[in-house]
Short mmCIF file of C-alpha atoms in Angstrom, two decimals:
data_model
loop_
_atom_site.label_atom_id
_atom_site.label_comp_id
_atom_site.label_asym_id
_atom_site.label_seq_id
_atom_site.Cartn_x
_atom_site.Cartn_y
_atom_site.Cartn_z
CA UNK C 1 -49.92 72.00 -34.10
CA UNK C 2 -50.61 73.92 -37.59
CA UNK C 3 -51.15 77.53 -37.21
CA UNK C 4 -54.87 78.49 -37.72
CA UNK C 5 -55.85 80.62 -40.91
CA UNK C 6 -58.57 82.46 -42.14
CA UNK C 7 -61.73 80.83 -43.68
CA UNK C 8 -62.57 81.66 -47.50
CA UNK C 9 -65.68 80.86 -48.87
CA UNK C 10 -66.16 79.62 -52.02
CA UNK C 11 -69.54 78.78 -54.29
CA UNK C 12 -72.14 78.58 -51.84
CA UNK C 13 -71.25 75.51 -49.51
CA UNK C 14 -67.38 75.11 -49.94
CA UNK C 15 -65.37 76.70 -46.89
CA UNK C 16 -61.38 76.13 -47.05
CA UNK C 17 -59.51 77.45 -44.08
CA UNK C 18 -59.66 76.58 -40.64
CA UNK C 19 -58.50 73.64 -39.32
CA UNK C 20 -61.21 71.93 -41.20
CA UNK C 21 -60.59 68.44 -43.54
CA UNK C 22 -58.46 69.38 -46.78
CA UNK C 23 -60.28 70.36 -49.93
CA UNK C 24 -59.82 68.74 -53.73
CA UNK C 25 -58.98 71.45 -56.23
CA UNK C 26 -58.65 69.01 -59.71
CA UNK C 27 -59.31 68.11 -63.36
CA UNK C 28 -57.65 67.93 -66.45
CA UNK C 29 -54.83 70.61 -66.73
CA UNK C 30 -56.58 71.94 -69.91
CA UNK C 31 -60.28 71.57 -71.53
CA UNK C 32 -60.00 68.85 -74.16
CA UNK C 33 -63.36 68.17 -74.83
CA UNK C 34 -66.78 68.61 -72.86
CA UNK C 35 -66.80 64.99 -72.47
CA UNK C 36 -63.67 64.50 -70.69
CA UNK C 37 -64.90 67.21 -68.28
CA UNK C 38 -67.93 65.81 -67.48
CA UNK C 39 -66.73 61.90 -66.99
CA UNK C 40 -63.01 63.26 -64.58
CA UNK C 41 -65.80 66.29 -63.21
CA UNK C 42 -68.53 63.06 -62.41
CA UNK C 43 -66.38 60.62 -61.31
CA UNK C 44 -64.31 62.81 -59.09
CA UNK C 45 -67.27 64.37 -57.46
CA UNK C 46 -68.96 61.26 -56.95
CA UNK C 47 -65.50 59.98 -55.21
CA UNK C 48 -65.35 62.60 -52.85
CA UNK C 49 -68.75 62.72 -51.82
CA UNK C 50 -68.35 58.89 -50.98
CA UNK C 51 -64.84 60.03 -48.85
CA UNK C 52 -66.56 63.56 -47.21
CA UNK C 53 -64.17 65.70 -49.14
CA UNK C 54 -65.18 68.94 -50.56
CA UNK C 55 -64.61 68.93 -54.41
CA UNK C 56 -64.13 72.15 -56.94
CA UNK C 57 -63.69 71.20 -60.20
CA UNK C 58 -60.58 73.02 -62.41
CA UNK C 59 -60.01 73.10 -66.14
CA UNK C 60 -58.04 75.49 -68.16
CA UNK C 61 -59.69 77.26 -71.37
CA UNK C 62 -56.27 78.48 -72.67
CA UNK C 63 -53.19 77.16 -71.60
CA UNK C 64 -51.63 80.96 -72.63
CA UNK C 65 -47.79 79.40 -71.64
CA UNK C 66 -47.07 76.84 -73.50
CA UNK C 67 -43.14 75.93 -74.71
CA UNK C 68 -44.38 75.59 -78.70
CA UNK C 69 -46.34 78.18 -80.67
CA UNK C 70 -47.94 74.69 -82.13
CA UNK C 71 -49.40 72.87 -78.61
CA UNK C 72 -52.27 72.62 -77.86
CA UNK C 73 -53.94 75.36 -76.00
CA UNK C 74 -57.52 74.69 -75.47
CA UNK C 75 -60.64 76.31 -76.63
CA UNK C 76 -60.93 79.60 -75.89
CA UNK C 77 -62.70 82.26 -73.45
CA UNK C 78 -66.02 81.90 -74.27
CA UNK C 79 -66.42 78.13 -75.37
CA UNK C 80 -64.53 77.56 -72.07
CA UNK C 81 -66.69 79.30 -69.74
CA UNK C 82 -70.10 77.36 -71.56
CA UNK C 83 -67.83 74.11 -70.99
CA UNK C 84 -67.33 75.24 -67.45
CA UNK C 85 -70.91 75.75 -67.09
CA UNK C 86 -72.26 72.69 -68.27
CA UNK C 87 -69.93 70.50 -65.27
CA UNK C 88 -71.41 73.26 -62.65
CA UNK C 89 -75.29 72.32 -63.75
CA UNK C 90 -74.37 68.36 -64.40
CA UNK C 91 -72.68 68.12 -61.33
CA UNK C 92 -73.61 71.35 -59.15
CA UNK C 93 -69.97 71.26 -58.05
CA UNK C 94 -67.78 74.70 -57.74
CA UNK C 95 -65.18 75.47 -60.71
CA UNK C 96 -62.40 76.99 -61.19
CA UNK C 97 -59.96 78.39 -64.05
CA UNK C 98 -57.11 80.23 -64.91
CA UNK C 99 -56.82 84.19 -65.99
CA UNK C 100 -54.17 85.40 -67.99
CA UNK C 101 -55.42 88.90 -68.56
CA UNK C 102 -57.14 91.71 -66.54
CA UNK C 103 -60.09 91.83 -69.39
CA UNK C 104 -61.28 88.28 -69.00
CA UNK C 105 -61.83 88.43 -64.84
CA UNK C 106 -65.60 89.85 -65.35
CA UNK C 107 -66.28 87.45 -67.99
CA UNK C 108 -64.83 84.59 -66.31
CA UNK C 109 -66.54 85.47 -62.52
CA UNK C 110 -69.63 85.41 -64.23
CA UNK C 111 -69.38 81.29 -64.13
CA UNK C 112 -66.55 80.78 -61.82
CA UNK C 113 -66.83 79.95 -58.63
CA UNK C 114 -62.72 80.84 -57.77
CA UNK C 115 -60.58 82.54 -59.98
CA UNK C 116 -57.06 81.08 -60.32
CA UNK C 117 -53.82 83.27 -61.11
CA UNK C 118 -50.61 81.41 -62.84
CA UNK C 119 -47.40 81.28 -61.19
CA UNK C 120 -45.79 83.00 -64.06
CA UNK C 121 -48.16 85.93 -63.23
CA UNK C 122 -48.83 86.55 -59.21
CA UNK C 123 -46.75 89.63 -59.80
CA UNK C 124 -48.86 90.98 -62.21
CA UNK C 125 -50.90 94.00 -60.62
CA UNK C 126 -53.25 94.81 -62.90
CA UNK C 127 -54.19 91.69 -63.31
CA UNK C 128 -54.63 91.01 -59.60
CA UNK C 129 -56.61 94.38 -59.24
CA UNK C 130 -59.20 92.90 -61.56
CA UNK C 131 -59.00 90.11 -59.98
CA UNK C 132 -60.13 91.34 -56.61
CA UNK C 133 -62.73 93.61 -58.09
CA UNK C 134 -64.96 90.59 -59.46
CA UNK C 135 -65.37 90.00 -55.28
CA UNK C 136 -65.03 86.33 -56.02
CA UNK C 137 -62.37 84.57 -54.38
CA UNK C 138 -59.03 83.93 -55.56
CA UNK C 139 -56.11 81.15 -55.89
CA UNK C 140 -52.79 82.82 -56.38
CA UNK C 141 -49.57 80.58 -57.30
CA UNK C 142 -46.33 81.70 -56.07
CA UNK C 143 -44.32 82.14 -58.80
CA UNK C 144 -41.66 80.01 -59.26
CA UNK C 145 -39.16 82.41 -59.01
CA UNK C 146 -40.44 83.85 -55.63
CA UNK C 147 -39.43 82.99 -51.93
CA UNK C 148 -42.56 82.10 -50.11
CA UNK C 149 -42.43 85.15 -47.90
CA UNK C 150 -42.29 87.09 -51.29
CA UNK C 151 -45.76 86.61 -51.43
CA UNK C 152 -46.64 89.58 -48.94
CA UNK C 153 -46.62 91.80 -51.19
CA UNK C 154 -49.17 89.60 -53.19
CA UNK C 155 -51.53 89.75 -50.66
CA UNK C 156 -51.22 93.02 -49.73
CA UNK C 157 -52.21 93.74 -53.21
CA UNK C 158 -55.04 92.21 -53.05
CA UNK C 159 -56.13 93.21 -49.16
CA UNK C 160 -55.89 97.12 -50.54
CA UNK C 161 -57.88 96.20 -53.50
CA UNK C 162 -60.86 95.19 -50.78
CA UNK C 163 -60.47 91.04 -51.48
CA UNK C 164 -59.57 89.14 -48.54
CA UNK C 165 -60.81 86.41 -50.42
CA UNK C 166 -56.96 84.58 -50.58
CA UNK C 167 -55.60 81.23 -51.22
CA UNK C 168 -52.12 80.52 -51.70
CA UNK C 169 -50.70 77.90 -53.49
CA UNK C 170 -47.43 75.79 -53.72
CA UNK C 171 -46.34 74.48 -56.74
CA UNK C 172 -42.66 74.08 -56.51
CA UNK C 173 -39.48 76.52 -57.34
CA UNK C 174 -37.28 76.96 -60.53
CA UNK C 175 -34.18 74.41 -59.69
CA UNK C 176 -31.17 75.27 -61.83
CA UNK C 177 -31.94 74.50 -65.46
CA UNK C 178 -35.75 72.18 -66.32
CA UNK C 179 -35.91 71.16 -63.02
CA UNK C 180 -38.08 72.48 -59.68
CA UNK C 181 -38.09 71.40 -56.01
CA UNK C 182 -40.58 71.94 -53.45
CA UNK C 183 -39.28 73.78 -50.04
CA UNK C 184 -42.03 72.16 -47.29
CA UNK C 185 -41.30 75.56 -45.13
CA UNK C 186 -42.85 77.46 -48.21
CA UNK C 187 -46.14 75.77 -46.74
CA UNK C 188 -45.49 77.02 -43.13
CA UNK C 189 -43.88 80.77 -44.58
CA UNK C 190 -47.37 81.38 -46.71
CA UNK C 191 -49.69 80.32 -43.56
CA UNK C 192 -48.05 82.84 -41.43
CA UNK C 193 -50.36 85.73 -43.53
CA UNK C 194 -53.12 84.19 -41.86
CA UNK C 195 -54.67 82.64 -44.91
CA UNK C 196 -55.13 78.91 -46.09
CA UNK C 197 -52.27 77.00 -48.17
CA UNK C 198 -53.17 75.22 -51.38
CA UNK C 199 -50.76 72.44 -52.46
CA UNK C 200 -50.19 71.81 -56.33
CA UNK C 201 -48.87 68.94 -55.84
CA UNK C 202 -48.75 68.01 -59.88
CA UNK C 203 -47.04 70.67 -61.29
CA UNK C 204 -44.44 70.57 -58.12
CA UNK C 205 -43.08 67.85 -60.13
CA UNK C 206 -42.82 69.40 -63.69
CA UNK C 207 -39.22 69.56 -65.52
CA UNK C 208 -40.57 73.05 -67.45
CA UNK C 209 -39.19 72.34 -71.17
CA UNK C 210 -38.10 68.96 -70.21
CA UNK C 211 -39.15 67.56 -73.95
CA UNK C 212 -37.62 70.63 -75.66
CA UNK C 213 -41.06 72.07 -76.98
CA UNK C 214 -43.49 70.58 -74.50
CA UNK C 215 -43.09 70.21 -70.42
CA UNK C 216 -42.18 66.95 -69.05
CA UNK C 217 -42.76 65.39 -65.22
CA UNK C 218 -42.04 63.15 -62.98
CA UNK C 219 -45.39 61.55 -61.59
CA UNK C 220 -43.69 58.78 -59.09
CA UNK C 221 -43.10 61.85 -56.82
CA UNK C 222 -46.52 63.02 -56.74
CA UNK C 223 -47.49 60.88 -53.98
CA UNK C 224 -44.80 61.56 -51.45
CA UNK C 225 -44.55 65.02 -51.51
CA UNK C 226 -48.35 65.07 -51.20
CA UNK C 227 -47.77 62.74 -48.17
CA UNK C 228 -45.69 65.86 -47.11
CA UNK C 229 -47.80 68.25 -47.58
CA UNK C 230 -50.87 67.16 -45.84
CA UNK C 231 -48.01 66.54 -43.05
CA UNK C 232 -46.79 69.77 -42.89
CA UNK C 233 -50.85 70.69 -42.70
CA UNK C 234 -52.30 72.38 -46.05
CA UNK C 235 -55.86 73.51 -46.39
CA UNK C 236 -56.51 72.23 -49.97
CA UNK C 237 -54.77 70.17 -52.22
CA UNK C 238 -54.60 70.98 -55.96
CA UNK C 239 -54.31 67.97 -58.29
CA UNK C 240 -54.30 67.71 -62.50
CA UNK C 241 -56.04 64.43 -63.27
CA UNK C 242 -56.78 62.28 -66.23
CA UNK C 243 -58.31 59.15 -67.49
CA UNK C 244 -55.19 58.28 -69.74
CA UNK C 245 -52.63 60.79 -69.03
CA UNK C 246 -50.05 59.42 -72.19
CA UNK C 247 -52.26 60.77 -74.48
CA UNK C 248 -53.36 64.00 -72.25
CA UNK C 249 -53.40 67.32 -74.54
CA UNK C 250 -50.76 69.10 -71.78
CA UNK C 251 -48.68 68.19 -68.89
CA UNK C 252 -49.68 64.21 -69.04
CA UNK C 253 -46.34 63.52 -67.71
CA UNK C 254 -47.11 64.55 -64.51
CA UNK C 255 -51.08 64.49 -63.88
CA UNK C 256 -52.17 61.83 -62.18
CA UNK C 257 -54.34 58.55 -63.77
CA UNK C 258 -58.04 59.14 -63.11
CA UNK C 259 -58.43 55.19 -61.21
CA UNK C 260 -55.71 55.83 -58.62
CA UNK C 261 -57.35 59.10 -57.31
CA UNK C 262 -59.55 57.06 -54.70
CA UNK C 263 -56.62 54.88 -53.15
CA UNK C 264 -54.53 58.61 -53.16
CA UNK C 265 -57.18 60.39 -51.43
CA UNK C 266 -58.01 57.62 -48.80
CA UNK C 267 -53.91 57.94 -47.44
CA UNK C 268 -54.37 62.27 -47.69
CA UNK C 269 -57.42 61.69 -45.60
CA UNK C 270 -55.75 59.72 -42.96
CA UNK C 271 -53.01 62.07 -42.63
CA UNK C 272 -54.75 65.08 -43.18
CA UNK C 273 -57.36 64.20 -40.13
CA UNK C 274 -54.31 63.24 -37.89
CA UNK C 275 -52.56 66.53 -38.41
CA UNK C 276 -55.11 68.70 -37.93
CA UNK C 277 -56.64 66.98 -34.56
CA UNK C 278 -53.15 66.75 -33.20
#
């Protein structure tokens, strides 16, 4: 039997927490265009409403860690966040990006729905201060470079800076040189703070600088260690997903195709529901 966690709200009707079905954290890894949005933000929320899944929509509006000064990064604070907002009206589905720095938080909790903090910067406290003070709620990676019960002291930060508004998130650790590995007992180490697990279960299979100046992947894993995730018992999983990852703008090595999200999600549901009704 999982261990029970605390339930965070976020938007107006999304709960994640509990012992409640699994919520869909996905999009493209970064904003390419407002159409691409709007067809992976429609199709994806139309999916999950067919499935009874709750859906927030993610999309990055600067991709602030890329390997080459000449990649792709995306479009920017402010063209983002009107990007962001045209999925929210379209689709009247929660969003979420990324924050690099602690200037952008008030901007960026003016349109989203969950703030997201990098892996490269959950140690950053300034950034998670700012964070917290925007009272909106908050998805923190565990850095690569971090044991799971490492993340205490992330949390803390955040409880003392009056946001109990926590998610957690898996998304693999640094294993020797371009290469990471996922540790299942991270899931179980995290929950035992009492608030829900996210699993990134696309970037668990990066190989960071894999193609010298870009990232590369492995997507065949994807599956199976999401299979072991929901197993383990997660509260959300987090997914990067794309119409024709080959010719994605970042990490299309290991996103996931946009047309086998519904035969993915149909398996995740079975297990999920099994797990958590054990």
């Amino acid at each position: 039997m999982i261990q029970d966690t605390k339930v965070v709200k976020v938007g107006e009707n999304i709960t994640i927490g509990g012992k409640k079905r699994f919520t869909l954290i996905a999009g493209p890894c970064v904003m390419e265009s407002q159409e691409l949005m709007l067809e992976v933000a429609g199709e994806i929320s139309a999916l999950c409403k067919k499935l009874g899944i709750d859906y927030i929509f993610k999309a990055s509006f600067d991709k602030a860690n890329r390997s080459s000064i000449h990649s792709y990064r995306g479009p920017g604070l402010e063209e983002g966040l009107k990007m962001l907002q045209k999925v929210k009206d379209t689709y009247r589905v929660p969003v979420v990006t990324d924050i690099h720095e602690p200037w952008q938080c008030e901007k960026v909790a003016q349109v989203a729905d969950l703030l997201q903090i990098p892996a490269f910067l959950c140690r950053q406290t300034d950034l998670l201060i700012a964070a917290a003070a925007t009272g909106k709620p908050v998805n923190i990676k565990k850095g690569q470079f971090l044991a799971p019960w490492d993340m205490k002291n992330v949390v803390v930060k955040m409880e003392e800076s009056g946001n109990e508004g926590i998610l957690l998130c898996e998304r693999g650790s640094t294993f020797g040189y371009n290469n990471m590995v996922v540790d299942m007992r991270s899931l179980l180490e995290m929950r035992k703070f009492g608030y829900p697990v996210v699993f990134d279960v696309t970037h668990a299979v990066q190989k960071p600088g894999g193609l010298g100046t870009a990232t590369s992947g492995d997507r065949e894993y994807v599956y199976p260690l999401m299979r072991a995730g929901l197993a383990v018992g997660v509260d959300a999983i987090f997914a990067e997903v794309h119409p024709n990852p080959e010719v994605a703008k970042s990490d299309g090595p290991n996103m996931l195709y946009l047309k086998d999200l519904e035969d993915i999600l149909k398996v995740a549901i079975q297990i999920d529901d099994l797990v958590k009704n054990y």
